[in-house]
Amino acid sequence: MSKTRRVLITLVVVIFLGSVIGFNVFKNHMMGQYFANMPPPEFPVTTQRVETSTWKPTLSAFGFIEPYQGVTLATEAGGTIQSIQFESGQKIKKGDLLLSLDSTVEKANLEAQEARLPARERKMKRVLRLFRENSISEDQKDEAVAEYLALKSEVASLKATIARRELVAPFSGVVGLRNVFLGQYLNAGHEVVQLEDVSTMRIRFSIAQTDLSKIYVDQPLEINVDAYPETGFKGQITAIEPAVNSQSGVVEVQADIPNDQQVLRSGMFARINILLPEVKNQVIIPQSAIQFNLYGETLFVVKPRDDETQIKKGEKEAKPALKAEQVSIKVKARRGNLAWIESGLQPGDTIVTSGQVRLSNGSHVHEVNTEALNPTASVPAL
């Protein structure tokens, strides 16, 4: 190969490599300029203007619902069931006879003693008349009176024995499922049926001693049970334990709950909200706007960017461009999806309610009116 040809090939290679290197240097320079001049991204967010409203503070507690009166009826004596006068789930009145045991022997003995009672009474009256006439001694009079009183007491004892073999309702209410059958032999103390007065229910719960000054007798409260999640029940405090538990530092409280519809049942788990006096002109915001971390509670406030405007699609006038600033707040109380803000926000501020996951302090944002960013109220069933 001639020298001239080699020089030409070398020159071509140098030119080709130089052009490739030059193109890459130019491309990197232009890309750097593009990214340097590219505006920061804007994130879509939903917002809400902070306004004052009335907050209804509550004290939360929980407990189990009890009947106003409730007892498991049982027999006082043993014997065979002779009759059953009630059905499961029946409403009964105070004094109704529910069950009778076989009392044939006791009733026969009662009849025998009652038959002797008139004769003993007449004998006593004759002896008393003769004693007043000084015809008999005082010992004879005392003996006749004692015989009459002893027989009368024996009659009363037999009547009490028969009554103990009968089960009578001590108060009005509703009976549960009966646990006995006709002809069954029962021992003394055998449980027959549960009787409960469900016209008014009761609930006992505990509060911290630091909240003792906030409650009082006749104070209203709200009760929620899982069986009726959409229904709120009203009640009021009827008694407060006079002593504080020295070990736990809590106070026992009792409340009554009207149960006119008789939907509440004893043993239900209930959540209680004791209603405290309302507080007006307070900053209330949705909890979805708040971010919780180890350093406290924060949220994003939307503010205009300095000397910048933008025209939104579909609008003719330019409006201030927006940015998100992260601020620290202090939450005083929470209820449901609402939070009562003690400090960090002022009425008139605009806060980010959703879409704040991708934001950082100073991020550019634009407001959207859509439910796509809003958190769902509940997790869909699978």
Short mmCIF file of C-alpha atoms in Angstrom, two decimals:
data_model
loop_
_atom_site.label_atom_id
_atom_site.label_comp_id
_atom_site.label_asym_id
_atom_site.label_seq_id
_atom_site.Cartn_x
_atom_site.Cartn_y
_atom_site.Cartn_z
CA MET A 1 0.00 0.00 0.00
CA SER A 2 1.35 3.37 -0.97
CA LYS A 3 2.18 6.05 1.55
CA THR A 4 -0.41 8.44 0.14
CA ARG A 5 -3.21 5.88 0.54
CA ARG A 6 -2.30 5.23 4.17
CA VAL A 7 -2.38 8.95 4.93
CA LEU A 8 -5.81 9.25 3.35
CA ILE A 9 -7.22 6.33 5.40
CA THR A 10 -5.77 7.77 8.61
CA LEU A 11 -7.26 11.15 7.80
CA VAL A 12 -10.70 9.63 7.18
CA VAL A 13 -10.60 7.74 10.51
CA VAL A 14 -9.56 10.86 12.43
CA ILE A 15 -12.33 12.90 10.82
CA PHE A 16 -14.93 10.20 11.61
CA LEU A 17 -13.87 9.85 15.26
CA GLY A 18 -13.72 13.60 15.67
CA SER A 19 -17.24 14.01 14.30
CA VAL A 20 -18.59 11.31 16.66
CA ILE A 21 -16.90 12.84 19.68
CA GLY A 22 -18.00 16.32 18.68
CA PHE A 23 -21.62 15.18 18.22
CA ASN A 24 -21.70 13.57 21.66
CA VAL A 25 -20.19 16.68 23.25
CA PHE A 26 -22.79 18.86 21.49
CA LYS A 27 -25.65 16.49 22.47
CA ASN A 28 -24.63 16.49 26.13
CA HIS A 29 -24.32 20.26 26.10
CA MET A 30 -27.80 20.71 24.59
CA MET A 31 -29.34 18.17 26.97
CA GLY A 32 -27.80 19.97 29.93
CA GLN A 33 -29.22 23.26 28.70
CA TYR A 34 -32.64 21.63 28.20
CA PHE A 35 -32.80 20.16 31.69
CA ALA A 36 -31.40 23.35 33.20
CA ASN A 37 -34.13 25.43 31.56
CA MET A 38 -36.94 22.85 32.03
CA PRO A 39 -39.59 24.12 34.54
CA PRO A 40 -40.15 22.03 37.68
CA PRO A 41 -43.10 19.59 37.54
CA GLU A 42 -46.52 20.60 38.86
CA PHE A 43 -48.48 18.08 40.86
CA PRO A 44 -52.29 17.92 40.91
CA VAL A 45 -53.85 18.30 44.36
CA THR A 46 -57.25 18.87 45.88
CA THR A 47 -57.51 21.72 48.33
CA GLN A 48 -59.81 23.14 50.97
CA ARG A 49 -60.09 26.58 52.48
CA VAL A 50 -59.77 26.61 56.27
CA GLU A 51 -62.81 28.05 58.02
CA THR A 52 -63.88 28.15 61.65
CA SER A 53 -66.75 26.04 62.94
CA THR A 54 -68.18 24.66 66.15
CA TRP A 55 -66.46 21.63 67.70
CA LYS A 56 -68.37 19.26 69.93
CA PRO A 57 -65.73 17.73 72.23
CA THR A 58 -66.36 14.32 73.73
CA LEU A 59 -64.81 11.88 76.18
CA SER A 60 -64.51 8.42 74.70
CA ALA A 61 -64.98 5.21 76.66
CA PHE A 62 -66.27 1.69 76.14
CA GLY A 63 -68.19 -0.87 78.14
CA PHE A 64 -70.71 -3.69 78.04
CA ILE A 65 -74.45 -3.14 78.16
CA GLU A 66 -76.33 -4.55 81.14
CA PRO A 67 -80.06 -4.88 81.85
CA TYR A 68 -81.75 -2.48 84.25
CA GLN A 69 -82.60 -5.61 86.24
CA GLY A 70 -81.52 -9.12 85.39
CA VAL A 71 -81.48 -12.42 87.23
CA THR A 72 -81.27 -16.13 86.57
CA LEU A 73 -84.32 -17.67 88.24
CA ALA A 74 -83.71 -20.93 90.09
CA THR A 75 -85.70 -23.25 92.32
CA GLU A 76 -85.38 -22.97 96.10
CA ALA A 77 -86.38 -26.60 96.74
CA GLY A 78 -86.07 -29.92 94.92
CA GLY A 79 -88.95 -31.77 93.28
CA THR A 80 -90.71 -32.81 90.09
CA ILE A 81 -92.09 -30.11 87.79
CA GLN A 82 -95.88 -30.18 87.92
CA SER A 83 -96.65 -27.22 85.63
CA ILE A 84 -94.83 -24.62 83.49
CA GLN A 85 -96.67 -21.35 82.96
CA PHE A 86 -94.38 -19.54 80.47
CA GLU A 87 -92.79 -19.88 77.05
CA SER A 88 -89.32 -18.90 75.92
CA GLY A 89 -89.04 -15.21 75.08
CA GLN A 90 -92.37 -14.32 76.68
CA LYS A 91 -93.07 -10.96 78.31
CA ILE A 92 -94.23 -11.42 81.88
CA LYS A 93 -95.35 -9.22 84.74
CA LYS A 94 -94.25 -9.04 88.33
CA GLY A 95 -95.91 -11.78 90.43
CA ASP A 96 -96.72 -14.10 87.50
CA LEU A 97 -96.40 -17.81 88.35
CA LEU A 98 -93.76 -19.36 86.09
CA LEU A 99 -93.28 -22.89 87.40
CA SER A 100 -94.71 -25.20 90.09
CA LEU A 101 -93.14 -28.29 91.64
CA ASP A 102 -95.19 -31.20 92.93
CA SER A 103 -96.54 -30.13 96.37
CA THR A 104 -99.15 -32.83 96.96
CA VAL A 105 -97.81 -33.90 100.38
CA GLU A 106 -97.29 -30.35 101.59
CA LYS A 107 -100.77 -29.27 100.53
CA ALA A 108 -102.32 -32.30 102.28
CA ASN A 109 -100.48 -31.48 105.51
CA LEU A 110 -101.63 -27.87 105.18
CA GLU A 111 -105.26 -28.91 104.84
CA ALA A 112 -104.97 -31.13 107.90
CA GLN A 113 -103.50 -28.35 110.03
CA GLU A 114 -105.97 -25.76 108.75
CA ALA A 115 -108.82 -28.11 109.71
CA ARG A 116 -107.57 -28.19 113.32
CA LEU A 117 -107.10 -24.42 113.52
CA PRO A 118 -110.77 -23.38 114.13
CA ALA A 119 -111.15 -25.86 117.02
CA ARG A 120 -107.93 -24.61 118.65
CA GLU A 121 -109.09 -21.02 118.23
CA ARG A 122 -112.47 -21.74 119.90
CA LYS A 123 -110.74 -23.60 122.73
CA MET A 124 -108.42 -20.65 123.32
CA LYS A 125 -111.34 -18.23 123.44
CA ARG A 126 -113.19 -20.43 126.02
CA VAL A 127 -110.07 -20.66 128.16
CA LEU A 128 -109.61 -16.89 128.04
CA ARG A 129 -113.24 -16.38 129.13
CA LEU A 130 -112.88 -18.83 132.00
CA PHE A 131 -109.63 -17.17 133.04
CA ARG A 132 -111.35 -13.78 133.20
CA GLU A 133 -113.99 -15.44 135.45
CA ASN A 134 -111.17 -16.80 137.63
CA SER A 135 -112.32 -20.35 136.89
CA ILE A 136 -108.93 -21.66 135.68
CA SER A 137 -105.32 -20.94 136.46
CA GLU A 138 -103.00 -18.75 134.44
CA ASP A 139 -100.91 -21.78 133.43
CA GLN A 140 -103.92 -23.37 131.75
CA LYS A 141 -104.62 -20.13 129.90
CA ASP A 142 -101.02 -19.86 128.71
CA GLU A 143 -100.98 -23.44 127.52
CA ALA A 144 -104.16 -22.98 125.44
CA VAL A 145 -102.84 -19.77 123.84
CA ALA A 146 -99.49 -21.42 123.07
CA GLU A 147 -101.17 -24.42 121.42
CA TYR A 148 -103.20 -22.10 119.17
CA LEU A 149 -100.22 -19.94 118.21
CA ALA A 150 -98.05 -23.01 117.52
CA LEU A 151 -100.69 -24.47 115.22
CA LYS A 152 -101.09 -21.12 113.45
CA SER A 153 -97.31 -20.90 112.92
CA GLU A 154 -97.25 -24.44 111.57
CA VAL A 155 -99.92 -23.50 109.02
CA ALA A 156 -97.85 -20.47 107.97
CA SER A 157 -94.75 -22.67 107.70
CA LEU A 158 -96.54 -25.12 105.41
CA LYS A 159 -97.76 -22.26 103.23
CA ALA A 160 -94.19 -20.95 102.97
CA THR A 161 -92.94 -24.41 102.05
CA ILE A 162 -95.50 -24.62 99.24
CA ALA A 163 -94.58 -21.10 98.08
CA ARG A 164 -90.90 -22.10 97.89
CA ARG A 165 -91.93 -24.82 95.43
CA GLU A 166 -93.41 -22.22 93.11
CA LEU A 167 -91.29 -19.93 90.92
CA VAL A 168 -92.74 -16.40 90.71
CA ALA A 169 -91.45 -13.44 88.65
CA PRO A 170 -89.81 -10.89 91.00
CA PHE A 171 -90.23 -8.08 88.44
CA SER A 172 -91.66 -7.45 84.98
CA GLY A 173 -89.50 -8.26 81.98
CA VAL A 174 -88.71 -10.77 79.26
CA VAL A 175 -87.69 -14.36 79.88
CA GLY A 176 -85.05 -16.08 77.82
CA LEU A 177 -84.87 -19.70 76.75
CA ARG A 178 -86.18 -22.07 79.39
CA ASN A 179 -83.90 -24.88 80.49
CA VAL A 180 -86.46 -27.30 82.01
CA PHE A 181 -89.30 -29.56 80.88
CA LEU A 182 -92.56 -30.80 82.35
CA GLY A 183 -92.05 -33.81 84.64
CA GLN A 184 -88.34 -33.16 85.08
CA TYR A 185 -86.89 -33.56 88.56
CA LEU A 186 -85.01 -30.51 89.76
CA ASN A 187 -82.55 -30.17 92.60
CA ALA A 188 -82.56 -27.09 94.78
CA GLY A 189 -80.81 -24.22 92.96
CA HIS A 190 -81.42 -25.58 89.46
CA GLU A 191 -81.39 -22.70 86.93
CA VAL A 192 -84.71 -22.42 85.12
CA VAL A 193 -84.65 -19.28 82.95
CA GLN A 194 -83.06 -15.85 82.60
CA LEU A 195 -85.33 -12.87 83.36
CA GLU A 196 -84.34 -9.35 82.30
CA ASP A 197 -85.99 -5.95 82.42
CA VAL A 198 -84.99 -4.49 79.03
CA SER A 199 -87.17 -1.37 79.08
CA THR A 200 -84.06 0.56 80.13
CA MET A 201 -80.49 -0.68 79.76
CA ARG A 202 -77.44 0.27 81.77
CA ILE A 203 -73.76 0.52 80.99
CA ARG A 204 -70.73 0.82 83.23
CA PHE A 205 -67.45 2.26 82.04
CA SER A 206 -64.27 3.85 83.36
CA ILE A 207 -62.69 7.25 82.81
CA ALA A 208 -59.35 8.65 83.93
CA GLN A 209 -59.37 10.60 87.16
CA THR A 210 -57.97 13.60 85.24
CA ASP A 211 -61.34 13.82 83.41
CA LEU A 212 -63.43 13.60 86.57
CA SER A 213 -64.10 17.36 86.60
CA LYS A 214 -65.65 17.13 83.11
CA ILE A 215 -68.51 14.76 83.98
CA TYR A 216 -71.60 15.04 86.16
CA VAL A 217 -74.84 13.20 86.90
CA ASP A 218 -77.53 13.61 84.17
CA GLN A 219 -74.83 14.46 81.60
CA PRO A 220 -75.89 13.27 78.10
CA LEU A 221 -73.89 10.74 76.13
CA GLU A 222 -74.05 8.83 72.85
CA ILE A 223 -73.72 5.06 72.54
CA ASN A 224 -72.87 3.03 69.42
CA VAL A 225 -73.01 -0.76 69.10
CA ASP A 226 -71.76 -2.98 66.30
CA ALA A 227 -75.17 -4.63 65.82
CA TYR A 228 -76.67 -1.29 64.69
CA PRO A 229 -73.76 0.72 63.23
CA GLU A 230 -76.03 3.34 61.64
CA THR A 231 -78.05 3.96 64.81
CA GLY A 232 -76.91 6.16 67.67
CA PHE A 233 -78.46 5.64 71.10
CA LYS A 234 -78.87 8.39 73.68
CA GLY A 235 -78.29 8.03 77.39
CA GLN A 236 -77.29 9.93 80.48
CA ILE A 237 -75.01 9.43 83.45
CA THR A 238 -76.91 8.28 86.54
CA ALA A 239 -74.13 7.56 89.03
CA ILE A 240 -70.42 8.21 89.57
CA GLU A 241 -68.31 6.08 91.90
CA PRO A 242 -67.31 8.22 94.89
CA ALA A 243 -63.83 6.68 95.09
CA VAL A 244 -60.98 6.53 92.59
CA ASN A 245 -59.28 3.17 92.07
CA SER A 246 -55.90 3.70 93.70
CA GLN A 247 -54.18 1.08 91.54
CA SER A 248 -55.48 2.05 88.08
CA GLY A 249 -56.39 5.71 88.68
CA VAL A 250 -59.79 5.39 87.01
CA VAL A 251 -63.33 6.16 88.13
CA GLU A 252 -66.33 3.90 87.51
CA VAL A 253 -69.36 5.56 85.92
CA GLN A 254 -72.89 4.22 85.34
CA ALA A 255 -75.34 5.43 82.68
CA ASP A 256 -78.90 4.54 81.69
CA ILE A 257 -79.99 4.02 78.07
CA PRO A 258 -83.70 4.09 77.12
CA ASN A 259 -84.54 0.96 75.14
CA ASP A 260 -88.06 1.65 73.91
CA GLN A 261 -87.57 -0.43 70.76
CA GLN A 262 -85.94 -3.19 72.82
CA VAL A 263 -83.15 -3.66 70.28
CA LEU A 264 -80.33 -3.45 72.80
CA ARG A 265 -79.34 -6.66 74.55
CA SER A 266 -77.22 -7.26 77.60
CA GLY A 267 -73.64 -8.20 76.90
CA MET A 268 -73.32 -5.97 73.81
CA PHE A 269 -70.00 -4.15 73.45
CA ALA A 270 -70.61 -0.40 73.18
CA ARG A 271 -68.53 2.68 72.39
CA ILE A 272 -69.44 5.72 74.46
CA ASN A 273 -69.01 9.42 73.74
CA ILE A 274 -69.69 11.70 76.70
CA LEU A 275 -70.86 15.04 75.32
CA LEU A 276 -68.95 18.07 76.62
CA PRO A 277 -69.86 21.76 76.12
CA GLU A 278 -69.48 23.00 72.54
CA VAL A 279 -66.51 25.19 71.55
CA LYS A 280 -67.16 27.80 68.85
CA ASN A 281 -64.88 29.38 66.23
CA GLN A 282 -62.39 26.53 66.05
CA VAL A 283 -60.24 25.35 63.13
CA ILE A 284 -61.59 21.97 61.97
CA ILE A 285 -60.03 20.12 59.03
CA PRO A 286 -60.23 16.59 57.56
CA GLN A 287 -57.69 14.16 58.95
CA SER A 288 -56.79 13.10 55.40
CA ALA A 289 -54.86 16.39 55.07
CA ILE A 290 -52.56 15.58 58.00
CA GLN A 291 -49.32 13.63 57.75
CA PHE A 292 -48.17 11.87 60.91
CA ASN A 293 -44.52 11.05 61.58
CA LEU A 294 -42.05 10.67 64.43
CA TYR A 295 -41.41 14.39 64.51
CA GLY A 296 -45.02 15.45 64.87
CA GLU A 297 -47.92 16.33 62.60
CA THR A 298 -47.58 18.33 59.38
CA LEU A 299 -49.59 19.32 56.34
CA PHE A 300 -49.15 21.34 53.15
CA VAL A 301 -50.48 24.87 52.75
CA VAL A 302 -51.01 26.17 49.23
CA LYS A 303 -49.56 29.64 48.56
CA PRO A 304 -48.95 31.69 45.37
CA ARG A 305 -45.48 31.64 43.81
CA ASP A 306 -43.76 35.01 43.75
CA ASP A 307 -44.43 37.07 40.58
CA GLU A 308 -45.64 34.05 38.61
CA THR A 309 -48.97 33.53 36.88
CA GLN A 310 -50.47 30.83 34.73
CA ILE A 311 -53.51 30.40 32.52
CA LYS A 312 -55.38 27.20 33.15
CA LYS A 313 -56.96 25.28 30.34
CA GLY A 314 -60.45 26.56 29.63
CA GLU A 315 -59.85 29.88 31.45
CA LYS A 316 -59.15 33.27 29.89
CA GLU A 317 -57.57 35.11 32.83
CA ALA A 318 -54.20 34.34 34.32
CA LYS A 319 -54.10 33.32 37.96
CA PRO A 320 -51.19 33.14 40.41
CA ALA A 321 -49.06 30.02 40.11
CA LEU A 322 -49.15 27.90 43.28
CA LYS A 323 -46.67 26.10 45.47
CA ALA A 324 -47.01 23.87 48.57
CA GLU A 325 -45.33 24.76 51.83
CA GLN A 326 -45.05 22.22 54.64
CA VAL A 327 -46.10 23.51 58.08
CA SER A 328 -46.18 21.91 61.51
CA ILE A 329 -49.49 21.79 63.37
CA LYS A 330 -50.79 20.59 66.73
CA VAL A 331 -53.91 18.45 66.83
CA LYS A 332 -55.98 18.85 69.99
CA ALA A 333 -58.66 16.20 69.36
CA ARG A 334 -59.96 13.88 66.66
CA ARG A 335 -63.35 12.45 65.83
CA GLY A 336 -64.13 10.38 62.75
CA ASN A 337 -62.38 12.02 59.78
CA LEU A 338 -62.19 15.42 61.46
CA ALA A 339 -59.37 16.94 63.48
CA TRP A 340 -59.48 19.93 65.84
CA ILE A 341 -56.34 22.04 65.23
CA GLU A 342 -54.93 23.87 68.23
CA SER A 343 -52.08 25.72 66.48
CA GLY A 344 -50.29 25.99 63.13
CA LEU A 345 -53.23 27.05 60.94
CA GLN A 346 -55.26 30.21 60.56
CA PRO A 347 -58.72 30.77 59.08
CA GLY A 348 -58.37 31.58 55.39
CA ASP A 349 -55.42 29.24 54.75
CA THR A 350 -55.76 26.80 51.87
CA ILE A 351 -54.60 23.27 52.66
CA VAL A 352 -53.92 20.21 50.52
CA THR A 353 -56.46 17.49 51.28
CA SER A 354 -55.20 14.81 48.86
CA GLY A 355 -52.35 14.24 46.46
CA GLN A 356 -49.69 15.25 48.99
CA VAL A 357 -47.81 11.94 48.81
CA ARG A 358 -45.45 13.21 46.07
CA LEU A 359 -45.03 16.70 47.50
CA SER A 360 -42.05 18.22 49.25
CA ASN A 361 -41.59 21.68 50.69
CA GLY A 362 -41.84 24.19 47.83
CA SER A 363 -43.29 21.79 45.25
CA HIS A 364 -45.28 23.40 42.41
CA VAL A 365 -48.93 22.38 42.43
CA HIS A 366 -52.18 23.11 40.65
CA GLU A 367 -55.66 22.65 42.01
CA VAL A 368 -57.99 20.05 40.52
CA ASN A 369 -61.63 19.30 41.21
CA THR A 370 -61.77 15.54 41.08
CA GLU A 371 -62.54 12.64 43.40
CA ALA A 372 -59.77 10.51 41.91
CA LEU A 373 -57.26 11.81 44.48
CA ASN A 374 -59.61 11.59 47.44
CA PRO A 375 -59.10 8.63 49.82
CA THR A 376 -61.81 5.97 49.71
CA ALA A 377 -64.20 5.82 52.64
CA SER A 378 -63.80 2.06 52.99
CA VAL A 379 -61.78 -0.78 51.54
CA PRO A 380 -63.75 -2.62 48.80
CA ALA A 381 -64.68 -6.20 49.55
CA LEU A 382 -62.74 -8.89 47.74
#
